[in-house]
Amino acid sequence: MDRLIVEKSPPLNGIINISGSKNAVLPIMAASILSSGEVKLEEIPRLEDVLVMEQTINAIGLEVEEEGNNLYIKSTNNIKCEAPYELVRRMRASFLVMGPILSRKGRVKIALPGGCNIGTRPVDLHLKGFSALGADIEMGHGFVEASAFRLSGSKVYLDFPSVGATENIMMAATLAKGITIIENAAEEPEIVDLANFLNEMGARVIGAGTDCIRIEGVEELKGTSHTVIPDRIEAGTYMIAAAMTGGRVTIRNVEIEHLRPIIAKLTEAGVIITINENEIVIDGSNGIRHVDVKTLPYPGFPTDLQPQMMSMLSVAEGTSIIIETVFENRFQHVPELKRMGADIKIEGRSAVVQGVDSLTGAEVRATDLRAGASLVLAGLVAEGRTEVIEVQHIQRGYVDMKGKLERVGAKIR
Ligand code: EPZ
């Protein structure tokens, strides 16, 4: 499927079930390299990115077997020290295998991930952590090599609470000798899920979810089985879709705690939200008021929901200010939304969004997965027909978006 055709749809109504978290399962699959036993992962999302990570850890020497939404990963004795360039190039998250290989094998050679549409996305903080743990780092020809007879625990300060750097260093530290402290660590729920997984394998990680994580190295990690957390960004995407179409949608299989920032912002915008055990009901029938949004590391408002919020605020009443503080170039969706009639002005990292009465359907291009989602959402409320091309970006991060939206009344194919 290379495009999605979206027509103006009635207010969404019905039930949407959320899948397992992409950004939790990817580091957890990388962490399986550390285990000398068998790992069983349950509720994994069937996504392109998960497939690429499966291929990556398989190429490194792990046996990987799928069974429905379960994944069985078995360690072997021939873990390789090199990650295949063509896989790392395709997906930045493959870089998360670096810490586990370094820690398990004492040496690793991996391609530097390229930039992407939302920014240069360097890995300097990952490498700063590995050298703090005693690794020698060499870069050249687009590759980075790290080696250490055995990593030894140390204190690492992250200049920015990078999610990937926190995960890579935490994983490397689990088999290092002694204690590692990561200061100014990222606090995302996916970090906590990874830490829980590592501890289930016998690691000693405390403090995940706070800005200071302490890891005491152990000799070996064994197998375990683990169910990944629900995808809070997928949930937030459909909460926004329900709100902006004035619909009433029940979203199931969520961790309410992980949704606090989006619940707060939608409530501020006039959306009626009812919270039950592990489901949330979104009622947008009162319309949407303008709100200001500033993206920040967790528990601030997630950058991964900024494009979707911008679509909603494009048709809200009044003027909203959106400030993107996490990535230096995450406004790629703005020119596409403007082609649909949105009134948005960019000033550096800020966007001034003036709500308009309605958008008009157009042919638009998905530049990354969240920008693609924001264009589909805009198409739900735009007059006429919207064609979103290059939807392969969307399929990387959303399980069956078309089906899930269709089942709540969206006109999408
Ligand atoms: C993770 O990416 C997520 N991906 C991203 O989700 C998410 O947007 C991001 O965290 C922020 O929440 C996965 O978990 C697979 P970062 P990551 O390292 O780890 C700078 C999606 O849509 N930085 O926290 O790459 C970097 O340039 C994706 O699902 C350094 O400067 O994000 C960026 O400006 C998109 N040096 C900022 O930190 C480093 O060494 C945040 O990056 C590392 C990062």
XYZ file of N, CA and C and ligand atoms in Angstrom, residues 22-23 26-27 92-93 96 118 120-126 160-165 167 188 232 303-304 326-328 330 368-370, ligand 1:
143
model
N 5.798 0.333 20.169
C 6.959 0.213 19.263
C 8.233 0.628 19.990
N 8.169 1.736 20.705
C 9.400 2.284 21.299
C 9.793 1.601 22.593
N 11.371 -2.241 20.701
C 12.634 -2.191 19.949
C 13.854 -2.282 20.866
N 13.956 -1.457 21.933
C 15.110 -1.642 22.831
C 15.099 -2.979 23.548
N 17.093 3.837 12.630
C 17.963 4.413 13.651
C 17.982 3.558 14.905
N 16.855 2.986 15.262
C 16.765 2.240 16.526
C 17.671 1.014 16.517
N 20.619 0.628 18.836
C 20.462 0.177 20.231
C 21.088 -1.199 20.458
N 13.563 14.387 10.743
C 13.229 15.298 11.855
C 14.480 15.868 12.499
N 19.259 15.896 12.649
C 20.533 15.196 12.390
C 20.632 13.946 13.268
N 20.105 14.020 14.474
C 20.023 12.886 15.416
C 21.386 12.234 15.641
N 22.313 12.956 16.232
C 23.641 12.404 16.540
C 23.563 11.317 17.613
N 24.684 10.651 17.821
C 24.758 9.611 18.864
C 25.898 9.895 19.836
N 26.304 11.172 19.914
C 27.454 11.523 20.770
C 27.245 11.128 22.230
N 26.016 11.220 22.713
C 25.773 10.901 24.135
C 25.870 9.392 24.377
N 25.476 8.602 23.371
C 25.655 7.150 23.499
C 27.144 6.849 23.665
N 21.725 15.890 27.503
C 20.299 15.970 27.177
C 19.698 14.626 27.594
N 18.506 14.584 28.184
C 17.940 13.286 28.596
C 17.511 12.466 27.374
N 18.511 12.012 26.632
C 18.252 11.259 25.408
C 17.690 9.872 25.747
N 16.563 9.508 25.097
C 15.946 8.195 25.321
C 16.908 7.098 24.869
N 17.401 7.189 23.661
C 18.268 6.142 23.111
C 19.568 6.006 23.869
N 20.166 7.146 24.250
C 21.442 7.074 24.984
C 21.223 6.429 26.348
N 18.969 4.270 27.161
C 18.731 2.831 26.952
C 20.021 2.099 26.610
N 11.195 8.354 30.192
C 10.051 7.817 29.440
C 9.594 6.457 29.962
N 1.714 4.407 24.011
C 1.074 5.653 24.449
C 0.959 6.674 23.305
N 6.999 14.885 22.064
C 7.258 15.396 20.711
C 6.568 14.529 19.652
N 6.377 13.244 19.965
C 5.775 12.334 18.978
C 4.290 12.583 18.774
N 12.410 19.382 21.393
C 13.205 18.149 21.407
C 13.999 17.946 20.122
N 13.346 18.142 18.967
C 14.048 17.975 17.681
C 14.171 19.323 16.999
N 15.250 19.484 16.243
C 15.489 20.805 15.646
C 14.731 21.002 14.345
N 11.249 19.462 13.337
C 10.098 18.561 13.327
C 8.830 19.319 12.908
N 7.507 11.645 7.714
C 7.945 10.694 8.750
C 6.683 10.145 9.385
N 6.838 9.212 10.274
C 5.644 8.472 10.692
C 4.625 9.311 11.438
N 5.072 10.253 12.267
C 4.071 11.037 13.015
C 3.497 12.147 12.132
C 13.310 8.079 20.742
O 14.235 8.452 19.735
C 12.075 7.605 19.999
N 12.413 6.452 19.161
C 11.525 8.755 19.135
O 10.317 8.296 18.538
C 11.197 9.937 20.047
O 10.753 11.016 19.251
C 12.439 10.344 20.827
O 12.948 9.195 21.559
C 12.164 11.460 21.825
O 11.159 11.067 22.687
C 12.534 5.242 19.753
O 12.382 5.095 20.949
C 12.873 4.091 18.839
P 16.551 11.028 21.727
P 15.770 8.790 20.160
O 17.889 10.363 21.751
O 16.206 7.893 21.248
C 19.416 14.616 20.647
C 8.822 7.885 16.799
O 8.135 8.663 16.133
N 20.511 13.663 20.867
O 15.807 11.226 23.003
O 16.573 8.835 18.915
C 18.673 14.314 19.352
O 19.336 14.924 18.256
C 10.269 8.215 17.098
O 8.410 6.798 17.295
C 21.822 14.133 20.872
O 22.060 15.316 20.691
O 15.588 10.277 20.725
C 17.313 14.902 19.585
O 17.345 16.288 19.269
C 10.696 9.501 16.411
N 22.840 13.254 21.052
C 17.114 14.739 21.093
O 18.403 14.440 21.650
C 22.617 11.908 21.277
O 23.595 11.145 21.460
C 16.172 13.604 21.454
O 16.731 12.428 20.951
C 21.286 11.448 21.261
C 20.245 12.343 21.069
